[in-house]
Amino acid sequence: MTELRHIYPINISDLKPTTPSTGEPIFESVDPATLYVDPTYQRDIGERGIRQIRKMIVGWDWTKFRAPVCSYAEASGQTVLKVIDGQHTAIAAASHPRIDRIPVQIVEAADTAAQASAFIGHNVDRLGVTKLQLHQAALVAGDEDALTIQQVCDRAGVRMLLTNNGNYEPGDTVAITAIAALVRKHTAMKARQILEVLAKAELAPIGTPHVKAAELLMTDPDYCDQFEPEDLTREIATAGVTAEHEARLFAVAQKVPLWKALAITWFKKTRKRRRAAARNTSSSSQWLPCQCLSAWDLLSKLCFLR
């Protein structure tokens, strides 16, 4: 028989452990139908979630049970338990005809912000929890980076959706990863200007390729000085899905990412600003025909970009 191993502490001489700010969790047995979910940071159950719940009901196994994490909260003058993590398990238990009560882990989370922060802690590395959900929870928790992203979007006229349901209005987006990277890489002002170009073009939705293509054209010194932002907006709005179709063909033919191909497609048809030298020698006309790199020249440069 294999000898059992003790749990033993590791060396932490180089660490400075924090003092827990709350008491240890407690466990209670509750009726799962009495639990609540806060929609400010948790999504509704979609089709995929329903399938997961049905599978849990059919194969219910207490040896695989993970207690939902809850916290006390006030709702309509009553003290209730809100599920921070484990709403699928709670719904499956409430739906199961032979399950009346389940154990839940109750933690101290005094307000919605603390509960949202706990939700992030439980779900940040979990499959099935989207970046959009984590962003929404971070907003509720008052996370500074999330608030900055939201302010940039609001000022640019971009609406960050909580779920990707396929129904979009102009200016809607679910490209949280691309926009977060944009805000981290540039100033909030520059990120707003880039997103504003896309929002004013009334894209529905604003996708990751749109964000990355606009970022390149609006920040690369070889291109950003060759046009006015409103002219890029005009081209994006005018070209519409035709530009995206052309970009897809170009991306496949030239083996470049879609966003690079989209940048090429937009740039080559955007009205170009008069070059600085010409602008200094003549004031008779503000605009000249395109005196910029060809699409192939642009492609050769883009192929070296990561």
mmCIF file of C-alpha atoms in Angstrom:
data_model
loop_
_atom_site.group_PDB
_atom_site.id
_atom_site.type_symbol
_atom_site.label_atom_id
_atom_site.label_comp_id
_atom_site.label_asym_id
_atom_site.label_seq_id
_atom_site.Cartn_x
_atom_site.Cartn_y
_atom_site.Cartn_z
ATOM 1 C CA MET A 1 0.000 0.000 0.000
ATOM 2 C CA THR A 2 1.319 3.432 -0.928
ATOM 3 C CA GLU A 3 2.190 5.491 2.124
ATOM 4 C CA LEU A 4 0.085 8.608 2.584
ATOM 5 C CA ARG A 5 1.723 12.011 2.563
ATOM 6 C CA HIS A 6 1.131 14.675 5.153
ATOM 7 C CA ILE A 7 0.203 18.193 4.186
ATOM 8 C CA TYR A 8 3.220 20.255 5.135
ATOM 9 C CA PRO A 9 4.078 23.971 4.889
ATOM 10 C CA ILE A 10 6.511 25.293 2.297
ATOM 11 C CA ASN A 11 9.296 27.790 2.926
ATOM 12 C CA ILE A 12 7.875 31.331 2.825
ATOM 13 C CA SER A 13 10.806 33.245 4.291
ATOM 14 C CA ASP A 14 10.863 35.495 1.206
ATOM 15 C CA LEU A 15 7.137 36.272 1.362
ATOM 16 C CA LYS A 16 5.089 38.794 3.324
ATOM 17 C CA PRO A 17 1.694 37.171 3.879
ATOM 18 C CA THR A 18 -1.244 39.519 4.224
ATOM 19 C CA THR A 19 -3.621 39.460 7.144
ATOM 20 C CA PRO A 20 -7.088 38.346 5.963
ATOM 21 C CA SER A 21 -9.461 41.288 5.940
ATOM 22 C CA THR A 22 -12.512 39.128 6.705
ATOM 23 C CA GLY A 23 -13.349 36.139 8.834
ATOM 24 C CA GLU A 24 -13.152 32.582 7.574
ATOM 25 C CA PRO A 25 -16.065 31.218 5.523
ATOM 26 C CA ILE A 26 -18.905 29.287 7.103
ATOM 27 C CA PHE A 27 -21.058 26.553 5.595
ATOM 28 C CA GLU A 28 -24.835 26.345 5.802
ATOM 29 C CA SER A 29 -27.414 23.977 4.346
ATOM 30 C CA VAL A 30 -30.005 25.962 2.371
ATOM 31 C CA ASP A 31 -32.868 25.524 -0.064
ATOM 32 C CA PRO A 32 -31.259 26.361 -3.440
ATOM 33 C CA ALA A 33 -34.472 28.012 -4.613
ATOM 34 C CA THR A 34 -33.997 30.727 -1.972
ATOM 35 C CA LEU A 35 -30.708 31.938 -3.450
ATOM 36 C CA TYR A 36 -30.332 35.055 -5.611
ATOM 37 C CA VAL A 37 -28.016 36.250 -8.393
ATOM 38 C CA ASP A 38 -26.953 39.876 -8.935
ATOM 39 C CA PRO A 39 -27.266 40.761 -12.658
ATOM 40 C CA THR A 40 -24.959 43.764 -12.308
ATOM 41 C CA TYR A 41 -21.964 41.459 -12.606
ATOM 42 C CA GLN A 42 -23.386 38.040 -13.498
ATOM 43 C CA ARG A 43 -24.878 37.145 -16.866
ATOM 44 C CA ASP A 44 -28.169 35.421 -17.572
ATOM 45 C CA ILE A 45 -27.975 31.715 -18.302
ATOM 46 C CA GLY A 46 -27.693 31.158 -22.048
ATOM 47 C CA GLU A 47 -28.279 28.096 -24.190
ATOM 48 C CA ARG A 48 -24.854 26.673 -23.392
ATOM 49 C CA GLY A 49 -25.480 27.178 -19.684
ATOM 50 C CA ILE A 50 -28.845 25.421 -19.900
ATOM 51 C CA ARG A 51 -27.165 22.418 -21.519
ATOM 52 C CA GLN A 52 -24.597 22.364 -18.730
ATOM 53 C CA ILE A 53 -27.316 22.530 -16.066
ATOM 54 C CA ARG A 54 -29.316 19.709 -17.681
ATOM 55 C CA LYS A 55 -26.182 17.563 -17.759
ATOM 56 C CA MET A 56 -25.581 18.250 -14.062
ATOM 57 C CA ILE A 57 -29.168 17.272 -13.200
ATOM 58 C CA VAL A 58 -28.985 13.979 -15.098
ATOM 59 C CA GLY A 59 -25.609 13.021 -13.631
ATOM 60 C CA TRP A 60 -25.879 14.545 -10.147
ATOM 61 C CA ASP A 61 -23.027 13.182 -8.018
ATOM 62 C CA TRP A 62 -22.336 14.465 -4.520
ATOM 63 C CA THR A 63 -18.695 13.339 -4.778
ATOM 64 C CA LYS A 64 -18.235 15.940 -7.548
ATOM 65 C CA PHE A 65 -20.248 18.651 -5.812
ATOM 66 C CA ARG A 66 -18.693 22.092 -5.369
ATOM 67 C CA ALA A 67 -20.552 24.255 -2.905
ATOM 68 C CA PRO A 68 -21.729 27.587 -4.347
ATOM 69 C CA VAL A 69 -20.021 30.609 -2.796
ATOM 70 C CA CYS A 70 -22.521 33.097 -1.378
ATOM 71 C CA SER A 71 -22.677 36.250 0.695
ATOM 72 C CA TYR A 72 -25.420 37.915 2.685
ATOM 73 C CA ALA A 73 -27.116 40.928 1.129
ATOM 74 C CA GLU A 74 -30.194 43.089 1.532
ATOM 75 C CA ALA A 75 -33.018 42.879 -1.025
ATOM 76 C CA SER A 76 -36.406 44.565 -0.590
ATOM 77 C CA GLY A 77 -35.829 44.919 3.127
ATOM 78 C CA GLN A 78 -34.907 41.265 3.615
ATOM 79 C CA THR A 79 -31.593 39.540 4.211
ATOM 80 C CA VAL A 80 -30.879 37.062 1.425
ATOM 81 C CA LEU A 81 -27.992 35.001 0.124
ATOM 82 C CA LYS A 82 -26.504 36.081 -3.205
ATOM 83 C CA VAL A 83 -24.534 33.563 -5.248
ATOM 84 C CA ILE A 84 -21.065 34.905 -6.047
ATOM 85 C CA ASP A 85 -19.881 31.725 -7.750
ATOM 86 C CA GLY A 86 -21.778 28.563 -8.654
ATOM 87 C CA GLN A 87 -25.120 29.728 -10.042
ATOM 88 C CA HIS A 88 -25.210 26.781 -12.480
ATOM 89 C CA THR A 89 -24.883 24.360 -9.571
ATOM 90 C CA ALA A 90 -27.557 26.213 -7.603
ATOM 91 C CA ILE A 91 -29.995 26.169 -10.539
ATOM 92 C CA ALA A 92 -29.332 22.475 -11.169
ATOM 93 C CA ALA A 93 -30.015 21.692 -7.511
ATOM 94 C CA ALA A 94 -33.189 23.806 -7.487
ATOM 95 C CA SER A 95 -34.382 21.952 -10.592
ATOM 96 C CA HIS A 96 -33.545 18.444 -9.363
ATOM 97 C CA PRO A 97 -36.655 16.659 -7.997
ATOM 98 C CA ARG A 98 -34.641 14.796 -5.334
ATOM 99 C CA ILE A 99 -32.517 17.673 -4.060
ATOM 100 C CA ASP A 100 -34.102 19.829 -1.363
ATOM 101 C CA ARG A 101 -31.070 21.414 0.244
ATOM 102 C CA ILE A 102 -27.415 21.991 -0.582
ATOM 103 C CA PRO A 103 -24.441 23.208 1.440
ATOM 104 C CA VAL A 104 -23.212 26.671 0.500
ATOM 105 C CA GLN A 105 -20.022 28.465 1.477
ATOM 106 C CA ILE A 106 -20.801 31.890 2.930
ATOM 107 C CA VAL A 107 -18.103 34.561 2.814
ATOM 108 C CA GLU A 108 -17.994 38.131 4.069
ATOM 109 C CA ALA A 109 -18.577 40.575 1.213
ATOM 110 C CA ALA A 110 -20.241 43.643 2.612
ATOM 111 C CA ASP A 111 -21.444 45.310 -0.584
ATOM 112 C CA THR A 112 -21.924 44.760 -4.296
ATOM 113 C CA ALA A 113 -18.399 45.966 -5.093
ATOM 114 C CA ALA A 114 -16.874 43.442 -2.695
ATOM 115 C CA GLN A 115 -19.098 40.693 -4.097
ATOM 116 C CA ALA A 116 -18.104 41.565 -7.664
ATOM 117 C CA SER A 117 -14.444 41.523 -6.643
ATOM 118 C CA ALA A 118 -14.946 38.062 -5.150
ATOM 119 C CA PHE A 119 -16.630 36.935 -8.379
ATOM 120 C CA ILE A 120 -13.520 37.999 -10.321
ATOM 121 C CA GLY A 121 -11.272 36.141 -7.897
ATOM 122 C CA HIS A 122 -13.218 32.919 -8.357
ATOM 123 C CA ASN A 123 -13.560 33.162 -12.129
ATOM 124 C CA VAL A 124 -10.551 34.961 -13.618
ATOM 125 C CA ASP A 125 -8.906 31.729 -14.826
ATOM 126 C CA ARG A 126 -12.049 29.661 -15.341
ATOM 127 C CA LEU A 127 -13.184 28.456 -18.748
ATOM 128 C CA GLY A 128 -16.689 29.566 -19.697
ATOM 129 C CA VAL A 129 -16.451 32.909 -17.925
ATOM 130 C CA THR A 130 -15.992 35.539 -20.603
ATOM 131 C CA LYS A 131 -13.751 38.588 -20.613
ATOM 132 C CA LEU A 132 -16.923 40.665 -20.892
ATOM 133 C CA GLN A 133 -18.262 39.216 -17.636
ATOM 134 C CA LEU A 134 -14.993 39.837 -15.851
ATOM 135 C CA HIS A 135 -14.915 43.403 -17.185
ATOM 136 C CA GLN A 136 -18.457 44.033 -15.967
ATOM 137 C CA ALA A 137 -17.605 42.613 -12.561
ATOM 138 C CA ALA A 138 -14.459 44.744 -12.414
ATOM 139 C CA LEU A 139 -16.567 47.833 -13.141
ATOM 140 C CA VAL A 140 -18.915 47.025 -10.300
ATOM 141 C CA ALA A 141 -15.926 46.390 -8.044
ATOM 142 C CA GLY A 142 -14.547 49.845 -8.914
ATOM 143 C CA ASP A 143 -11.398 48.570 -10.636
ATOM 144 C CA GLU A 144 -9.437 51.583 -11.922
ATOM 145 C CA ASP A 145 -8.412 50.003 -15.236
ATOM 146 C CA ALA A 146 -11.951 48.855 -15.986
ATOM 147 C CA LEU A 147 -13.326 52.299 -15.170
ATOM 148 C CA THR A 148 -10.786 53.920 -17.512
ATOM 149 C CA ILE A 149 -11.785 51.567 -20.333
ATOM 150 C CA GLN A 150 -15.436 52.357 -19.739
ATOM 151 C CA GLN A 151 -14.812 56.112 -19.701
ATOM 152 C CA VAL A 152 -12.861 55.890 -22.971
ATOM 153 C CA CYS A 153 -15.699 53.940 -24.589
ATOM 154 C CA ASP A 154 -18.375 56.296 -23.267
ATOM 155 C CA ARG A 155 -16.583 59.389 -24.539
ATOM 156 C CA ALA A 156 -15.961 57.769 -27.922
ATOM 157 C CA GLY A 157 -19.600 56.769 -28.330
ATOM 158 C CA VAL A 158 -18.882 53.046 -28.028
ATOM 159 C CA ARG A 159 -21.186 50.794 -26.001
ATOM 160 C CA MET A 160 -19.545 47.771 -24.394
ATOM 161 C CA LEU A 161 -22.086 44.950 -24.245
ATOM 162 C CA LEU A 162 -22.268 42.429 -21.417
ATOM 163 C CA THR A 163 -23.067 39.482 -23.686
ATOM 164 C CA ASN A 164 -22.413 38.518 -27.276
ATOM 165 C CA ASN A 165 -25.997 37.853 -28.386
ATOM 166 C CA GLY A 166 -25.659 38.735 -32.066
ATOM 167 C CA ASN A 167 -28.030 41.720 -31.906
ATOM 168 C CA TYR A 168 -26.032 44.892 -32.430
ATOM 169 C CA GLU A 169 -26.686 48.592 -32.826
ATOM 170 C CA PRO A 170 -24.177 51.044 -34.362
ATOM 171 C CA GLY A 171 -21.336 51.618 -31.912
ATOM 172 C CA ASP A 172 -21.849 48.350 -30.014
ATOM 173 C CA THR A 173 -18.834 46.173 -29.276
ATOM 174 C CA VAL A 174 -17.809 43.033 -27.451
ATOM 175 C CA ALA A 175 -14.111 43.462 -28.310
ATOM 176 C CA ILE A 176 -13.079 44.012 -24.701
ATOM 177 C CA THR A 177 -9.644 42.382 -25.104
ATOM 178 C CA ALA A 178 -8.673 44.558 -28.076
ATOM 179 C CA ILE A 179 -9.983 47.747 -26.471
ATOM 180 C CA ALA A 180 -8.286 47.000 -23.149
ATOM 181 C CA ALA A 181 -4.991 46.492 -25.009
ATOM 182 C CA LEU A 182 -5.573 49.746 -26.889
ATOM 183 C CA VAL A 183 -6.068 51.706 -23.661
ATOM 184 C CA ARG A 184 -3.012 50.115 -22.033
ATOM 185 C CA LYS A 185 -0.785 50.852 -25.019
ATOM 186 C CA HIS A 186 -1.813 54.458 -25.655
ATOM 187 C CA THR A 187 -3.128 57.389 -23.671
ATOM 188 C CA ALA A 188 -6.824 57.476 -22.869
ATOM 189 C CA MET A 189 -7.172 60.433 -25.256
ATOM 190 C CA LYS A 190 -5.544 58.598 -28.172
ATOM 191 C CA ALA A 191 -7.598 55.465 -27.499
ATOM 192 C CA ARG A 192 -10.767 57.589 -27.482
ATOM 193 C CA GLN A 193 -9.825 59.194 -30.808
ATOM 194 C CA ILE A 194 -9.252 55.788 -32.410
ATOM 195 C CA LEU A 195 -12.539 54.378 -31.141
ATOM 196 C CA GLU A 196 -14.368 57.555 -32.110
ATOM 197 C CA VAL A 197 -13.363 57.024 -35.758
ATOM 198 C CA LEU A 198 -15.049 53.613 -35.643
ATOM 199 C CA ALA A 199 -18.092 54.748 -33.669
ATOM 200 C CA LYS A 200 -18.806 57.619 -36.069
ATOM 201 C CA ALA A 201 -18.641 55.136 -38.958
ATOM 202 C CA GLU A 202 -21.615 53.404 -37.283
ATOM 203 C CA LEU A 203 -20.083 49.944 -37.357
ATOM 204 C CA ALA A 204 -22.356 47.325 -35.817
ATOM 205 C CA PRO A 205 -20.562 45.792 -34.081
ATOM 206 C CA ILE A 206 -17.069 47.221 -33.710
ATOM 207 C CA GLY A 207 -14.909 44.100 -33.830
ATOM 208 C CA THR A 208 -11.334 43.292 -32.918
ATOM 209 C CA PRO A 209 -10.067 43.612 -36.534
ATOM 210 C CA HIS A 210 -11.655 47.080 -36.755
ATOM 211 C CA VAL A 211 -9.946 48.226 -33.550
ATOM 212 C CA LYS A 212 -6.510 46.901 -34.528
ATOM 213 C CA ALA A 213 -6.732 48.238 -38.097
ATOM 214 C CA ALA A 214 -7.779 51.703 -36.927
ATOM 215 C CA GLU A 215 -5.060 51.670 -34.257
ATOM 216 C CA LEU A 216 -2.382 51.016 -36.872
ATOM 217 C CA LEU A 217 -3.570 53.736 -39.236
ATOM 218 C CA MET A 218 -4.081 56.279 -36.446
ATOM 219 C CA THR A 219 -0.755 55.727 -34.658
ATOM 220 C CA ASP A 220 1.875 54.571 -37.160
ATOM 221 C CA PRO A 221 3.869 57.678 -38.215
ATOM 222 C CA ASP A 222 4.017 56.470 -41.823
ATOM 223 C CA TYR A 223 0.239 56.657 -42.148
ATOM 224 C CA CYS A 224 -1.398 58.747 -39.426
ATOM 225 C CA ASP A 225 -0.233 62.049 -40.959
ATOM 226 C CA GLN A 226 -1.613 61.256 -44.404
ATOM 227 C CA PHE A 227 -5.317 61.658 -43.646
ATOM 228 C CA GLU A 228 -7.800 63.366 -41.365
ATOM 229 C CA PRO A 229 -9.664 61.110 -38.908
ATOM 230 C CA GLU A 230 -13.020 62.190 -40.329
ATOM 231 C CA ASP A 231 -11.913 61.062 -43.798
ATOM 232 C CA LEU A 232 -11.009 57.634 -42.458
ATOM 233 C CA THR A 233 -14.424 57.506 -40.806
ATOM 234 C CA ARG A 234 -16.060 58.463 -44.095
ATOM 235 C CA GLU A 235 -14.243 55.690 -45.977
ATOM 236 C CA ILE A 236 -15.106 53.073 -43.351
ATOM 237 C CA ALA A 237 -18.773 54.058 -43.431
ATOM 238 C CA THR A 238 -18.901 54.237 -47.235
ATOM 239 C CA ALA A 239 -17.072 50.978 -47.901
ATOM 240 C CA GLY A 240 -18.998 49.030 -45.269
ATOM 241 C CA VAL A 241 -19.032 45.264 -45.667
ATOM 242 C CA THR A 242 -17.500 45.562 -49.139
ATOM 243 C CA ALA A 243 -14.187 46.565 -47.565
ATOM 244 C CA GLU A 244 -14.371 43.670 -45.136
ATOM 245 C CA HIS A 245 -15.063 41.204 -47.945
ATOM 246 C CA GLU A 246 -12.138 42.599 -49.939
ATOM 247 C CA ALA A 247 -9.921 42.432 -46.852
ATOM 248 C CA ARG A 248 -10.783 38.772 -46.265
ATOM 249 C CA LEU A 249 -9.815 37.878 -49.818
ATOM 250 C CA PHE A 250 -6.623 39.928 -49.498
ATOM 251 C CA ALA A 251 -5.768 38.297 -46.163
ATOM 252 C CA VAL A 252 -6.106 34.795 -47.594
ATOM 253 C CA ALA A 253 -4.214 35.590 -50.797
ATOM 254 C CA GLN A 254 -1.320 37.345 -49.042
ATOM 255 C CA LYS A 255 -1.341 35.261 -45.841
ATOM 256 C CA VAL A 256 -1.639 38.247 -43.516
ATOM 257 C CA PRO A 257 -3.981 38.734 -40.534
ATOM 258 C CA LEU A 258 -7.412 40.117 -41.346
ATOM 259 C CA TRP A 259 -6.830 43.339 -39.409
ATOM 260 C CA LYS A 260 -3.721 44.142 -41.467
ATOM 261 C CA ALA A 261 -5.601 43.474 -44.692
ATOM 262 C CA LEU A 262 -8.442 45.664 -43.451
ATOM 263 C CA ALA A 263 -6.005 48.482 -42.674
ATOM 264 C CA ILE A 264 -4.668 48.263 -46.240
ATOM 265 C CA THR A 265 -8.169 48.276 -47.705
ATOM 266 C CA TRP A 266 -9.286 51.314 -45.712
ATOM 267 C CA PHE A 267 -6.064 53.246 -46.187
ATOM 268 C CA LYS A 268 -5.735 52.963 -49.951
ATOM 269 C CA LYS A 269 -9.185 54.514 -50.515
ATOM 270 C CA THR A 270 -9.140 57.124 -47.758
ATOM 271 C CA ARG A 271 -8.790 60.715 -48.973
ATOM 272 C CA LYS A 272 -5.204 61.749 -48.400
ATOM 273 C CA ARG A 273 -3.967 64.918 -46.766
ATOM 274 C CA ARG A 274 -1.557 67.142 -48.707
ATOM 275 C CA ARG A 275 2.014 66.396 -47.740
ATOM 276 C CA ALA A 276 3.708 68.851 -45.396
ATOM 277 C CA ALA A 277 6.205 70.087 -47.971
ATOM 278 C CA ALA A 278 3.549 70.831 -50.524
ATOM 279 C CA ARG A 279 1.410 72.435 -47.859
ATOM 280 C CA ASN A 280 4.220 74.830 -46.969
ATOM 281 C CA THR A 281 4.817 75.944 -50.573
ATOM 282 C CA SER A 282 1.268 76.424 -51.715
ATOM 283 C CA SER A 283 -1.978 77.405 -50.085
ATOM 284 C CA SER A 284 -4.095 77.268 -53.207
ATOM 285 C CA SER A 285 -5.486 73.850 -52.405
ATOM 286 C CA GLN A 286 -5.747 71.911 -49.184
ATOM 287 C CA TRP A 287 -5.916 68.535 -50.856
ATOM 288 C CA LEU A 288 -3.888 66.669 -53.466
ATOM 289 C CA PRO A 289 -4.491 63.296 -55.092
ATOM 290 C CA CYS A 290 -3.060 60.326 -53.223
ATOM 291 C CA GLN A 291 0.737 60.637 -52.916
ATOM 292 C CA CYS A 292 1.149 57.758 -50.513
ATOM 293 C CA LEU A 293 2.469 54.238 -50.460
ATOM 294 C CA SER A 294 0.765 51.739 -52.727
ATOM 295 C CA ALA A 295 -1.159 48.856 -51.215
ATOM 296 C CA TRP A 296 1.757 46.558 -52.012
ATOM 297 C CA ASP A 297 4.258 48.923 -50.367
ATOM 298 C CA LEU A 298 1.984 49.113 -47.361
ATOM 299 C CA LEU A 299 1.677 45.344 -47.275
ATOM 300 C CA SER A 300 5.442 44.887 -47.319
ATOM 301 C CA LYS A 301 5.697 47.098 -44.232
ATOM 302 C CA LEU A 302 2.748 45.532 -42.460
ATOM 303 C CA CYS A 303 4.159 42.042 -42.883
ATOM 304 C CA PHE A 304 6.920 42.998 -40.451
ATOM 305 C CA LEU A 305 4.457 44.230 -37.818
ATOM 306 C CA ARG A 306 3.380 41.924 -35.053
#
